Coordinates of C-alpha atoms in Angstrom, one line a residue:
Chain A
M484 CA -26.4 8.6 31.5
F485 CA -22.8 7.7 31.3
V486 CA -21.5 10.5 33.4
N487 CA -21.7 9.5 37.0
S488 CA -21.6 12.6 39.1
R489 CA -20.4 10.8 42.2
W490 CA -17.5 9.1 40.4
P491 CA -16.5 11.4 37.6
L492 CA -13.4 9.4 36.9
L493 CA -15.3 6.2 36.4
L494 CA -15.6 6.4 32.6
P495 CA -12.1 7.7 32.0
S496 CA -10.7 4.9 34.2
F497 CA -12.7 2.3 32.3
I498 CA -11.5 3.6 28.9
L499 CA -8.0 3.7 30.3
F500 CA -8.3 0.1 31.4
C501 CA -9.6 -0.9 28.0
L502 CA -6.7 0.9 26.4
A503 CA -4.2 -0.9 28.6
S504 CA -5.8 -4.3 27.8
M505 CA -5.8 -3.4 24.1
V506 CA -2.1 -2.6 24.3
V507 CA -1.4 -6.0 25.9
L508 CA -3.6 -7.7 23.2
S509 CA -1.8 -5.8 20.5
V510 CA 1.6 -7.0 21.7
S511 CA 0.5 -10.6 22.1
V512 CA -1.7 -11.1 19.0
G513 CA -0.5 -11.4 15.4
P514 CA -0.1 -13.9 12.6
M515 CA 2.9 -15.5 14.4
A516 CA 1.6 -17.9 17.0
I517 CA 3.6 -16.6 20.0
S518 CA 2.1 -17.5 23.4
F519 CA 0.9 -14.7 25.7
A520 CA 3.6 -15.4 28.2
D521 CA 6.3 -15.5 25.6
S522 CA 5.3 -12.2 24.1
I523 CA 5.5 -10.5 27.5
K524 CA 8.8 -12.2 28.2
A525 CA 10.2 -11.1 24.9
L526 CA 9.2 -7.5 25.7
L527 CA 10.8 -7.7 29.1
V528 CA 14.0 -9.2 27.6
N529 CA 14.2 -6.1 25.5
W530 CA 13.6 -3.7 28.3
V531 CA 15.3 -5.0 31.4
N532 CA 17.9 -7.1 29.7
W533 CA 16.5 -10.1 31.5
Q534 CA 17.8 -13.4 30.1
S535 CA 15.0 -15.8 29.3
P536 CA 14.5 -18.7 26.9
V537 CA 12.6 -16.7 24.2
S538 CA 13.7 -17.4 20.7
T539 CA 15.4 -14.5 18.8
Q540 CA 12.7 -14.6 16.1
N541 CA 9.9 -14.2 18.6
A542 CA 11.8 -11.5 20.4
I543 CA 12.3 -9.6 17.1
V544 CA 8.6 -10.0 16.2
V545 CA 7.4 -8.7 19.6
S546 CA 9.9 -5.9 20.2
H547 CA 10.6 -4.7 16.7
I548 CA 7.3 -5.2 15.0
R549 CA 4.4 -5.4 17.4
F550 CA 5.5 -3.1 20.1
P551 CA 6.6 -0.1 18.0
R552 CA 3.3 -0.4 16.0
T553 CA 1.3 -0.4 19.2
L554 CA 3.0 2.8 20.4
L555 CA 2.5 4.4 17.0
C556 CA -1.2 3.5 17.0
L557 CA -1.6 5.1 20.4
S558 CA 0.0 8.4 19.4
I559 CA -1.5 8.6 15.9
G560 CA -5.0 7.5 17.1
G561 CA -4.7 10.1 19.9
I562 CA -3.8 12.9 17.6
L563 CA -6.6 12.1 15.2
G564 CA -9.2 11.9 17.9
L565 CA -8.0 15.1 19.5
T566 CA -7.7 17.2 16.4
G567 CA -11.1 16.0 15.3
A568 CA -12.7 17.1 18.6
V569 CA -11.0 20.5 18.4
M570 CA -12.0 21.1 14.8
Q571 CA -15.6 20.3 15.4
G572 CA -15.5 22.7 18.4
V573 CA -13.8 25.5 16.5
F574 CA -16.0 25.4 13.5
R575 CA -19.1 24.4 15.5
N576 CA -19.8 22.0 12.7
P577 CA -20.5 18.3 13.3
L578 CA -19.2 17.5 9.9
A579 CA -15.8 19.1 10.4
D580 CA -13.1 16.6 10.3
P581 CA -9.4 17.5 10.7
G582 CA -9.0 17.4 7.0
I583 CA -11.5 20.1 6.4
I584 CA -8.9 22.9 6.0
G585 CA -7.1 21.0 3.3
V586 CA -4.1 19.7 5.3
S587 CA -4.8 16.0 4.5
S588 CA -5.1 16.7 0.8
G589 CA -2.0 18.8 0.9
A590 CA -0.1 16.0 2.6
A591 CA -1.5 13.5 0.1
L592 CA -0.2 15.6 -2.8
G593 CA 3.2 15.7 -1.2
A594 CA 3.2 12.0 -0.7
G595 CA 2.1 11.5 -4.2
L596 CA 5.0 13.6 -5.5
G597 CA 7.3 11.7 -3.3
I598 CA 6.0 8.4 -4.6
V599 CA 5.6 9.1 -8.3
I600 CA 8.2 11.7 -9.2
F601 CA 10.9 11.6 -6.6
A602 CA 11.0 7.9 -6.0
D603 CA 13.3 7.5 -9.1
L604 CA 15.5 10.4 -8.2
M605 CA 16.0 9.2 -4.7
V606 CA 17.5 5.9 -5.5
D607 CA 21.1 7.1 -5.0
L608 CA 20.4 8.5 -1.5
P609 CA 21.3 6.5 1.6
D610 CA 18.7 4.0 2.7
W611 CA 17.3 5.9 5.8
L612 CA 16.7 9.0 3.6
Q613 CA 14.8 7.0 1.0
L614 CA 12.6 5.6 3.7
T615 CA 11.6 9.0 4.8
T616 CA 11.2 10.6 1.4
V617 CA 7.4 10.2 1.3
S618 CA 6.9 11.2 4.9
F619 CA 9.1 14.2 4.4
F620 CA 7.2 15.4 1.3
A621 CA 3.9 14.8 2.9
F622 CA 4.8 16.8 6.0
T623 CA 6.3 19.7 4.0
F624 CA 3.2 20.0 1.9
A625 CA 0.9 19.7 5.0
L626 CA 2.9 22.5 6.6
A627 CA 2.8 24.6 3.4
V628 CA -1.0 24.2 3.1
C629 CA -1.3 25.1 6.8
L630 CA 0.7 28.3 6.4
L631 CA -1.1 29.2 3.2
V632 CA -4.6 28.7 4.7
Y633 CA -3.5 30.8 7.7
K634 CA -2.1 33.5 5.5
L635 CA -5.2 33.6 3.3
G636 CA -7.5 33.8 6.3
T637 CA -5.6 36.8 7.7
S638 CA -5.7 40.2 6.2
S639 CA -5.2 43.8 7.4
Q640 CA -8.8 43.8 8.5
G641 CA -8.2 41.0 10.8
S642 CA -8.7 37.3 10.5
S643 CA -11.6 35.3 9.3
V644 CA -12.3 31.6 10.1
V645 CA -14.8 31.4 7.3
V646 CA -12.1 32.5 4.8
M647 CA -9.8 29.9 6.2
L648 CA -12.4 27.2 5.8
L649 CA -13.2 28.2 2.2
A650 CA -9.5 28.5 1.4
G651 CA -9.1 25.0 2.7
V652 CA -11.8 23.7 0.4
A653 CA -10.1 25.5 -2.5
I654 CA -6.7 24.1 -1.7
S655 CA -8.2 20.6 -1.4
A656 CA -9.5 21.0 -4.9
I657 CA -6.1 22.1 -6.2
A658 CA -4.4 19.2 -4.4
G659 CA -7.0 16.9 -5.9
A660 CA -6.2 18.1 -9.3
G661 CA -2.5 17.6 -8.6
M662 CA -3.2 14.1 -7.4
G663 CA -5.2 13.4 -10.6
M664 CA -2.3 14.6 -12.7
L665 CA 0.1 12.4 -10.7
T666 CA -2.2 9.4 -11.0
Y667 CA -2.3 10.0 -14.7
I668 CA 1.4 10.1 -15.3
A669 CA 2.3 7.4 -12.7
D670 CA 3.5 4.0 -13.9
D671 CA 1.7 0.8 -12.6
Q672 CA 4.0 0.4 -9.7
S673 CA 3.7 3.9 -8.2
L674 CA 0.0 4.0 -9.0
R675 CA -0.5 1.0 -6.7
D676 CA 1.8 2.6 -4.1
L677 CA -0.2 5.7 -4.3
S678 CA -3.5 4.1 -3.8
L679 CA -2.2 2.0 -0.9
W680 CA -0.8 5.1 0.8
Q681 CA -4.2 6.7 0.7
M682 CA -5.7 3.8 2.6
G683 CA -3.2 4.3 5.5
S684 CA -0.9 1.9 7.2
M685 CA 0.9 1.5 10.5
A686 CA 3.6 -0.6 9.0
G687 CA 6.1 2.3 8.7
S688 CA 6.6 2.4 12.5
N689 CA 10.1 3.1 13.7
W690 CA 11.5 4.9 16.7
I691 CA 11.8 8.2 14.8
S692 CA 8.1 8.3 13.9
I693 CA 7.1 7.2 17.3
T694 CA 9.1 9.9 19.0
I695 CA 7.8 12.6 16.7
S696 CA 4.2 11.6 17.0
S697 CA 4.3 11.2 20.8
I698 CA 5.8 14.6 21.2
T699 CA 3.2 16.1 18.9
L700 CA 0.4 14.4 20.9
V701 CA 1.7 15.7 24.2
F702 CA 2.1 19.2 22.8
L703 CA -1.4 19.2 21.4
L704 CA -2.9 17.9 24.6
V705 CA -1.2 20.7 26.5
V706 CA -2.3 23.4 24.1
F707 CA -5.8 22.1 23.7
M708 CA -6.5 21.5 27.3
S709 CA -5.4 25.0 28.2
S710 CA -8.0 26.2 25.6
A711 CA -10.7 23.8 26.7
K712 CA -12.7 26.4 28.6
A713 CA -12.5 28.8 25.7
L714 CA -13.8 26.0 23.4
N715 CA -16.7 25.5 25.8
I716 CA -17.6 29.2 25.6
L717 CA -17.2 29.1 21.8
L718 CA -20.1 26.6 21.7
L719 CA -22.4 29.4 22.8
G720 CA -21.7 31.2 19.6
D721 CA -19.1 33.7 18.5
A722 CA -20.9 36.9 19.7
E723 CA -21.5 35.4 23.1
A724 CA -17.9 34.3 23.4
V725 CA -16.7 37.9 22.5
H726 CA -19.0 39.3 25.2
L727 CA -17.5 36.9 27.7
G728 CA -14.1 38.3 27.0
I729 CA -12.6 35.7 24.7
D730 CA -10.4 36.8 21.9
I731 CA -12.0 34.4 19.5
V732 CA -10.0 35.2 16.4
R733 CA -6.7 34.6 18.1
I734 CA -7.8 31.5 19.8
K735 CA -9.4 30.0 16.8
R736 CA -6.3 30.7 14.7
R737 CA -4.1 29.1 17.2
L738 CA -6.3 26.0 17.5
I739 CA -6.6 25.5 13.8
F740 CA -2.9 25.9 13.3
C741 CA -2.1 23.4 16.0
C742 CA -4.6 20.9 14.5
A743 CA -3.0 21.3 11.1
I744 CA 0.4 20.6 12.5
G745 CA -0.9 17.5 14.4
L746 CA -2.7 16.2 11.3
G747 CA 0.3 16.9 9.1
V748 CA 2.4 14.7 11.4
A749 CA -0.2 11.9 11.6
V750 CA -0.8 11.8 7.8
S751 CA 2.8 11.9 6.9
I752 CA 3.6 9.0 9.1
A753 CA 0.5 6.8 8.7
G754 CA -1.1 7.9 5.5
M755 CA -4.8 8.7 5.2
I756 CA -6.7 7.2 8.1
G757 CA -10.3 8.4 7.9
F758 CA -13.2 8.4 10.2
I759 CA -11.4 8.5 13.6
G760 CA -11.2 12.3 13.6
L761 CA -14.8 12.5 12.5
I762 CA -16.5 9.8 14.5
I763 CA -14.6 9.6 17.8
P764 CA -15.4 13.1 19.1
H765 CA -19.2 12.5 18.4
L766 CA -19.0 9.2 20.2
V767 CA -17.4 10.8 23.2
R768 CA -20.0 13.6 23.1
L769 CA -22.7 11.0 23.2
L770 CA -21.0 9.5 26.2
V771 CA -20.0 12.5 28.4
G772 CA -21.6 15.6 26.8
P773 CA -20.0 18.5 25.1
N774 CA -17.7 19.7 27.9
H775 CA -14.3 20.0 26.2
Q776 CA -12.4 19.4 29.5
R777 CA -13.7 15.9 29.4
L778 CA -14.2 15.6 25.7
L779 CA -10.7 16.3 24.6
P780 CA -8.7 13.7 26.7
L781 CA -11.4 11.1 26.1
S782 CA -11.4 11.7 22.4
A783 CA -7.6 11.1 22.4
M784 CA -8.0 7.9 24.4
L785 CA -10.9 6.5 22.3
G786 CA -9.1 7.5 19.1
A787 CA -6.1 5.5 20.2
L788 CA -8.3 2.6 21.2
L789 CA -10.1 2.4 17.9
L790 CA -6.9 2.7 15.9
L791 CA -5.2 0.0 18.0
L792 CA -8.2 -2.3 17.5
A793 CA -8.3 -1.6 13.8
D794 CA -4.6 -2.3 13.5
I795 CA -4.8 -5.6 15.3
L796 CA -7.5 -6.6 12.8
A797 CA -5.5 -5.2 9.9
R798 CA -2.6 -7.4 10.8
T799 CA -4.6 -10.6 11.5
V800 CA -7.8 -11.0 9.5
M801 CA -6.1 -11.6 6.2
A802 CA -2.8 -13.0 7.5
P803 CA -0.2 -13.5 6.1
S804 CA -1.1 -10.4 4.1
E805 CA -2.2 -7.1 5.6
V806 CA -5.3 -5.0 5.1
P807 CA -4.9 -1.3 4.9
V808 CA -5.9 0.1 8.3
G809 CA -7.9 3.0 6.9
I810 CA -10.4 0.5 5.5
I811 CA -10.8 -1.2 8.9
T812 CA -11.3 2.1 10.9
A813 CA -14.1 3.0 8.5
L814 CA -15.7 -0.4 8.6
L815 CA -15.4 -0.6 12.4
G816 CA -16.2 2.9 13.4
S817 CA -19.1 3.8 11.1
P818 CA -21.7 1.1 12.0
F819 CA -21.1 1.4 15.7
F820 CA -21.5 5.1 15.3
I821 CA -24.8 4.7 13.4
I822 CA -26.2 2.5 16.2
L823 CA -25.3 5.1 18.8
L824 CA -26.7 7.9 16.7
L825 CA -30.1 6.1 16.4
Q826 CA -30.2 5.4 20.1
Q827 CA -29.4 8.9 21.4
R828 CA -30.3 11.3 18.7
S829 CA -31.3 14.0 21.2
K830 CA -28.0 13.9 23.2
L831 CA -25.8 15.0 20.3
G832 CA -24.7 18.2 21.8
I833 CA -23.7 20.2 18.8
Chain B
M401 CA 3.8 -53.4 16.9
H402 CA 1.4 -50.8 15.6
K403 CA 3.1 -48.1 17.6
V404 CA 6.4 -49.0 16.0
W405 CA 5.0 -48.6 12.5
I406 CA 3.4 -45.3 13.4
G407 CA 6.7 -44.2 14.8
V408 CA 8.5 -45.2 11.6
C409 CA 5.9 -43.4 9.5
C410 CA 6.2 -40.3 11.5
L411 CA 9.9 -40.4 11.3
L412 CA 9.8 -40.7 7.5
L413 CA 7.2 -38.0 7.1
S414 CA 9.3 -35.6 9.3
F415 CA 12.3 -36.3 7.1
G416 CA 10.2 -35.4 4.1
S417 CA 9.3 -32.0 5.5
V418 CA 12.8 -31.2 6.8
A419 CA 14.5 -32.0 3.5
G420 CA 12.6 -29.2 1.6
E421 CA 13.4 -25.6 2.0
R422 CA 10.6 -23.2 2.8
I423 CA 10.4 -20.5 0.1
I424 CA 8.2 -17.5 -0.2
S425 CA 8.0 -16.0 -3.7
A426 CA 7.1 -12.3 -4.1
G427 CA 6.7 -11.5 -7.8
A428 CA 4.9 -13.2 -10.7
G429 CA 8.1 -13.6 -12.7
V430 CA 9.9 -15.2 -9.8
T431 CA 7.1 -17.6 -9.1
E432 CA 7.0 -18.6 -12.8
L433 CA 10.7 -19.3 -12.7
L434 CA 10.5 -21.3 -9.5
I435 CA 7.8 -23.5 -11.0
A436 CA 9.9 -24.0 -14.1
L437 CA 12.8 -25.0 -12.0
D438 CA 10.6 -27.6 -10.3
K439 CA 10.6 -25.8 -6.9
Q440 CA 6.9 -25.4 -6.5
D441 CA 6.8 -28.1 -3.7
D442 CA 9.1 -25.9 -1.6
L443 CA 7.0 -22.8 -2.0
V444 CA 5.0 -22.0 1.1
A445 CA 3.4 -18.7 -0.1
V446 CA 3.2 -16.4 -3.0
D447 CA 2.3 -12.8 -3.6
L448 CA -0.9 -11.4 -5.1
T449 CA 0.4 -11.2 -8.6
S450 CA 1.6 -14.9 -8.8
R451 CA -1.7 -16.5 -9.7
Y452 CA -0.5 -19.6 -11.5
P453 CA -2.5 -22.8 -11.3
A454 CA 0.4 -24.7 -9.8
V455 CA 0.4 -22.4 -6.7
F456 CA -3.3 -21.6 -6.5
K457 CA -3.8 -23.3 -3.1
L458 CA -0.9 -21.5 -1.4
P459 CA -1.5 -18.7 1.1
V460 CA -1.1 -15.2 -0.4
V461 CA 1.2 -12.7 1.3
G462 CA -0.4 -9.6 -0.2
Y463 CA 1.0 -7.1 -2.6
H464 CA 4.8 -7.5 -3.1
R465 CA 5.5 -3.9 -2.3
Q466 CA 3.6 -4.0 1.0
L467 CA 4.8 -7.2 2.6
S468 CA 4.0 -7.6 6.2
A469 CA 7.0 -8.7 8.3
E470 CA 5.1 -10.7 10.9
G471 CA 2.8 -12.2 8.3
L472 CA 5.8 -13.6 6.4
L473 CA 7.6 -14.7 9.5
S474 CA 4.5 -16.6 10.6
L475 CA 5.0 -18.9 7.6
A476 CA 8.5 -19.8 9.0
P477 CA 10.3 -19.3 5.6
D478 CA 13.9 -20.0 5.0
T479 CA 14.1 -17.9 1.9
L480 CA 12.2 -14.9 0.5
I481 CA 12.7 -14.5 -3.2
G482 CA 11.4 -11.5 -5.1
S483 CA 12.2 -8.8 -7.6
S484 CA 13.9 -5.5 -6.8
E485 CA 10.5 -4.0 -6.5
M486 CA 9.8 -6.1 -3.4
G487 CA 9.4 -4.1 -0.2
P488 CA 9.1 -2.2 2.0
Q489 CA 12.8 -2.1 3.0
S490 CA 11.9 -2.2 6.7
T491 CA 10.2 -5.5 6.3
L492 CA 13.1 -7.0 4.3
D493 CA 15.5 -5.8 7.0
L494 CA 13.4 -7.4 9.8
L495 CA 13.3 -10.6 7.9
S496 CA 17.1 -10.7 7.4
Q497 CA 17.5 -10.0 11.1
S498 CA 15.3 -12.9 12.0
G499 CA 17.5 -15.2 9.9
V500 CA 15.4 -15.4 6.7
E501 CA 17.5 -15.3 3.5
V502 CA 16.2 -12.4 1.4
M503 CA 17.0 -12.8 -2.3
V504 CA 16.4 -9.7 -4.5
L505 CA 16.5 -10.5 -8.2
P506 CA 17.0 -7.7 -10.8
T507 CA 14.0 -6.8 -12.9
E508 CA 14.6 -5.6 -16.4
T509 CA 12.6 -6.4 -19.5
T510 CA 15.6 -7.9 -21.3
T511 CA 16.3 -11.5 -22.3
T512 CA 19.9 -11.3 -20.9
N513 CA 18.5 -10.4 -17.5
L514 CA 16.1 -13.4 -17.7
L515 CA 18.9 -15.8 -18.5
D516 CA 21.1 -14.4 -15.7
T517 CA 18.3 -14.7 -13.2
I518 CA 17.7 -18.4 -14.1
T519 CA 21.4 -19.1 -13.7
L520 CA 21.4 -17.4 -10.3
L521 CA 18.3 -19.2 -9.1
G522 CA 19.7 -22.5 -10.3
D523 CA 22.9 -22.0 -8.4
K524 CA 21.2 -20.8 -5.2
L525 CA 18.4 -23.4 -5.1
D526 CA 20.5 -26.4 -6.1
R527 CA 18.7 -26.8 -9.4
K528 CA 21.7 -26.4 -11.7
L529 CA 20.6 -29.1 -14.1
Q530 CA 17.1 -27.8 -14.6
A531 CA 18.4 -24.3 -14.9
K532 CA 20.8 -25.4 -17.6
Q533 CA 18.1 -27.2 -19.6
L534 CA 15.8 -24.2 -19.3
I535 CA 18.5 -21.8 -20.5
T536 CA 19.4 -24.0 -23.4
K537 CA 15.8 -24.1 -24.5
L538 CA 15.3 -20.3 -24.0
E539 CA 18.5 -19.5 -25.8
R540 CA 17.5 -21.6 -28.7
D541 CA 14.1 -19.8 -28.8
I542 CA 15.6 -16.4 -28.5
N543 CA 18.3 -17.1 -31.1
Q544 CA 15.6 -18.3 -33.6
L545 CA 13.5 -15.2 -32.9
E546 CA 16.5 -13.0 -33.4
A547 CA 17.7 -14.8 -36.5
N548 CA 14.2 -14.3 -37.9
Q549 CA 14.3 -10.7 -37.0
R550 CA 17.3 -10.2 -39.3
K551 CA 15.4 -11.8 -42.2
I552 CA 12.6 -9.3 -41.9
K553 CA 13.1 -6.5 -44.5
T554 CA 10.4 -4.1 -43.5
A555 CA 9.3 -4.7 -39.9
K556 CA 5.7 -4.2 -39.1
K557 CA 4.5 -1.4 -36.9
M558 CA 2.7 -2.9 -34.0
L559 CA 1.0 -1.1 -31.1
F560 CA 0.0 -2.7 -27.8
L561 CA -3.3 -1.2 -26.6
L562 CA -4.8 -1.4 -23.2
L563 CA -8.5 -1.6 -23.8
N564 CA -10.8 0.0 -21.3
D565 CA -14.4 1.1 -21.1
K566 CA -13.6 4.8 -21.5
G567 CA -12.3 4.3 -25.0
T568 CA -9.0 6.0 -24.4
Y569 CA -6.0 4.8 -26.4
T570 CA -3.5 3.7 -23.9
A571 CA -0.4 2.2 -25.5
A572 CA 2.7 0.4 -24.1
G573 CA 5.9 2.4 -24.5
S574 CA 9.4 1.2 -23.8
N575 CA 10.2 -0.4 -20.5
T576 CA 7.1 -2.6 -20.7
T577 CA 7.0 -6.3 -21.1
A578 CA 4.6 -5.8 -24.0
H579 CA 7.3 -3.7 -25.8
S580 CA 9.9 -6.4 -25.3
V581 CA 7.5 -9.1 -26.6
M582 CA 6.7 -7.1 -29.7
T583 CA 10.4 -6.3 -30.3
L584 CA 11.4 -10.0 -29.8
A585 CA 8.7 -11.0 -32.3
G586 CA 10.3 -8.7 -34.8
A587 CA 7.7 -5.8 -34.8
V588 CA 8.5 -2.2 -34.4
N589 CA 6.7 -0.3 -31.6
P590 CA 5.7 3.2 -32.8
A591 CA 5.2 4.2 -29.2
A592 CA 8.7 3.3 -28.1
E593 CA 9.5 6.9 -27.4
L594 CA 7.1 6.9 -24.5
N595 CA 8.0 5.4 -21.2
S596 CA 5.7 2.8 -19.6
Y597 CA 1.9 2.8 -20.4
Q598 CA 0.6 6.1 -21.5
A599 CA -2.7 7.4 -22.9
L600 CA -2.4 8.7 -26.4
S601 CA -4.3 11.6 -27.8
A602 CA -6.4 10.8 -30.8
E603 CA -4.1 12.5 -33.2
A604 CA -0.9 11.0 -31.8
F605 CA -2.6 7.6 -32.2
L606 CA -3.5 8.2 -35.8
A607 CA 0.0 9.6 -36.5
M608 CA 1.5 6.4 -35.3
A609 CA -0.4 4.5 -38.0
P610 CA 0.1 1.0 -36.5
E611 CA -0.1 -1.8 -39.0
S612 CA -1.3 -4.2 -36.4
I613 CA -2.7 -4.0 -32.9
L614 CA -1.9 -6.2 -30.0
V615 CA -4.4 -6.6 -27.1
S616 CA -4.5 -8.5 -23.9
G617 CA -6.7 -11.6 -23.9
R618 CA -8.4 -10.6 -20.8
H619 CA -9.6 -7.4 -22.4
W620 CA -10.4 -9.1 -25.7
K621 CA -13.0 -11.3 -24.0
K622 CA -15.4 -8.4 -23.9
Y623 CA -15.2 -7.7 -27.6
Q624 CA -14.5 -11.1 -29.2
D625 CA -14.4 -9.7 -32.8
I626 CA -12.8 -6.9 -34.6
D627 CA -15.9 -5.1 -35.7
T628 CA -17.2 -4.7 -32.1
L629 CA -13.8 -3.3 -31.1
I630 CA -13.8 -0.8 -34.0
A631 CA -17.3 0.2 -33.0
A632 CA -16.0 1.0 -29.5
M633 CA -12.8 2.6 -30.7
P634 CA -13.8 4.3 -34.0
L635 CA -10.4 5.8 -34.6
L636 CA -9.1 2.3 -35.1
A637 CA -10.8 2.1 -38.5
Q638 CA -8.6 4.9 -39.7
T639 CA -5.4 3.0 -39.2
P640 CA -3.8 0.4 -41.4
A641 CA -4.4 -2.1 -38.6
G642 CA -8.1 -1.4 -38.6
R643 CA -8.5 -1.4 -42.3
N644 CA -6.7 -4.8 -42.6
K645 CA -8.3 -6.0 -39.4
A646 CA -4.9 -7.0 -38.1
I647 CA -5.6 -7.4 -34.4
Y648 CA -3.7 -10.0 -32.4
V649 CA -4.4 -11.3 -29.0
I650 CA -1.8 -12.1 -26.4
D651 CA -2.1 -13.8 -23.0
G652 CA -2.2 -11.0 -20.6
S653 CA -0.6 -12.9 -17.7
A654 CA 2.6 -13.1 -19.8
L655 CA 2.9 -9.4 -19.5
I656 CA 2.9 -9.2 -15.7
G657 CA 6.0 -9.3 -13.6
G658 CA 8.7 -8.5 -16.2
L659 CA 9.9 -10.5 -19.1
G660 CA 9.4 -14.1 -18.2
L661 CA 9.2 -17.6 -19.7
S662 CA 5.7 -17.1 -21.0
S663 CA 6.6 -13.8 -22.5
V664 CA 9.2 -15.5 -24.7
E665 CA 6.6 -18.2 -25.6
Q666 CA 4.1 -15.4 -26.5
A667 CA 6.8 -13.7 -28.6
K668 CA 7.2 -16.9 -30.6
Q669 CA 3.5 -17.3 -31.2
L670 CA 3.2 -13.6 -32.2
Q671 CA 6.1 -14.0 -34.7
R672 CA 4.3 -17.0 -36.2
K673 CA 1.2 -14.9 -36.7
I674 CA 2.6 -11.7 -38.1
Y675 CA 5.4 -13.3 -40.2
P676 CA 3.9 -16.7 -41.3
Q677 CA 6.7 -17.1 -43.8
L678 CA 9.2 -17.3 -41.0
S679 CA 7.3 -19.7 -38.8
A680 CA 9.2 -22.7 -40.3
D681 CA 12.3 -21.5 -38.6
L682 CA 10.7 -21.7 -35.2
D683 CA 10.4 -24.8 -33.1

């Protein structure tokens, strides 16, 4: 009902328009009362060196706080939506979320180690290194889990996605045990840091994280879009895909690996942000059907849109303090999803 | 004529608000000191842990390690004061860039650190007189406590226990405010080898053989009397503390945010209770 065959670009353009408006909203709304015109001016001052009567404080708030966060939300939300869509396609499982192969738990364990054990050791390091300790550990562990799952799933007899999936479950359990141990030995301070990290936050945005996540998003989009047709064929079933000439083992391995990398980047930068990867692809499927050529880009866009909206709320609802964004994405996404689910049960094409 | 009066009133009111500095306090210990230095009227916001009656109506800026830069800036502060645990660093950097003075105070659970912090705050906030009075009083208290400590021949073994529903024996090791309070009061902490709060195994707990147990008032509310507590934590009956029913209650808020003014006060009360013969030497 939402796909208009005469104007196939109607829905994407509409979502793109929403996204653009949300970006403008995100830059102009916050606990600081800065007028709409002033925020736009402050942004322009930063970009085109245009002299205007905006106070330095407002300029800092807009160009150093709001704008980087907005960009980070776009790329992280995009990655989460995209990887979720691909994972559900690869595993043909509506409950698959990007964390299913254990990458998120691995990243969480890494971050936990960074927070609880290495925080004390890192005090002597230069500031910029300290800031990235947790992200670094999270990403290293995500990558390690990724390689381990890949390795476990591949043997001399070939490669098995089921083994990869089960290995992911087992690794999640091990990481869970490690997290439990860390929670047990952590002092009050790091315990609190640990639990806050698990709820996700976009506050750690800086130009390094924005660059890394944007490059990852573009890379994933290219890889996944080139596999979109294969993903469509995979929906028919593994046997059918093989008969149609798809090397399913190779393509699944490649897709899972890329998802894991993307998720590792997202989690190490923003912490655990749930529900986007799980819900957004379903939402898009309800809107446009299961064709991955449309599903993938729209999942990325809607993922970015939801995260952006969640972050605006996170920054403003409890101002001057901030709510962890992971709580808001769950609160915002789930009820909306339930309503859609009840309305269009039959259209869920998976 | 009316307009003139209104104008004059507005002028006076605006002077009133200009004169005061706008301070945000991030940390229970810091807030406590600011109130003691009579600076609570200049406070515009506090963090989650600073829940004192005097600042109850102020906006809360969240947890002091997760401060939101824009959230703080929206309160137009002149100064942000917090402990070295305050963060994240990116927020502090942004605040300094926007012209907010960020004061980071050291956090250690020692009395010297507390006195130094008061002097520092007094100098910075133009409250030298109040700081001096506060220090004189604190030094007298601490000196009395320490003089009494020397008179104690055999110090009592006291363990601080965090009571919870699971019935685990979680004790305060060194580097905790509870440890400092007990030491100040002249008790020996058998769990001093441990760092921070740690769960003890049943045997380790029995081996420590505490002669008295210190618990937080908030947890104590649930039990109210010693027999109920022993029923919930049966191992307690096997320790000297359980046999003599030597359980003391401390105000839990004095244990949050490092060694503060209320911690010293609690140490005095504790010393009075465990060494009644020395209480004459305390104010």
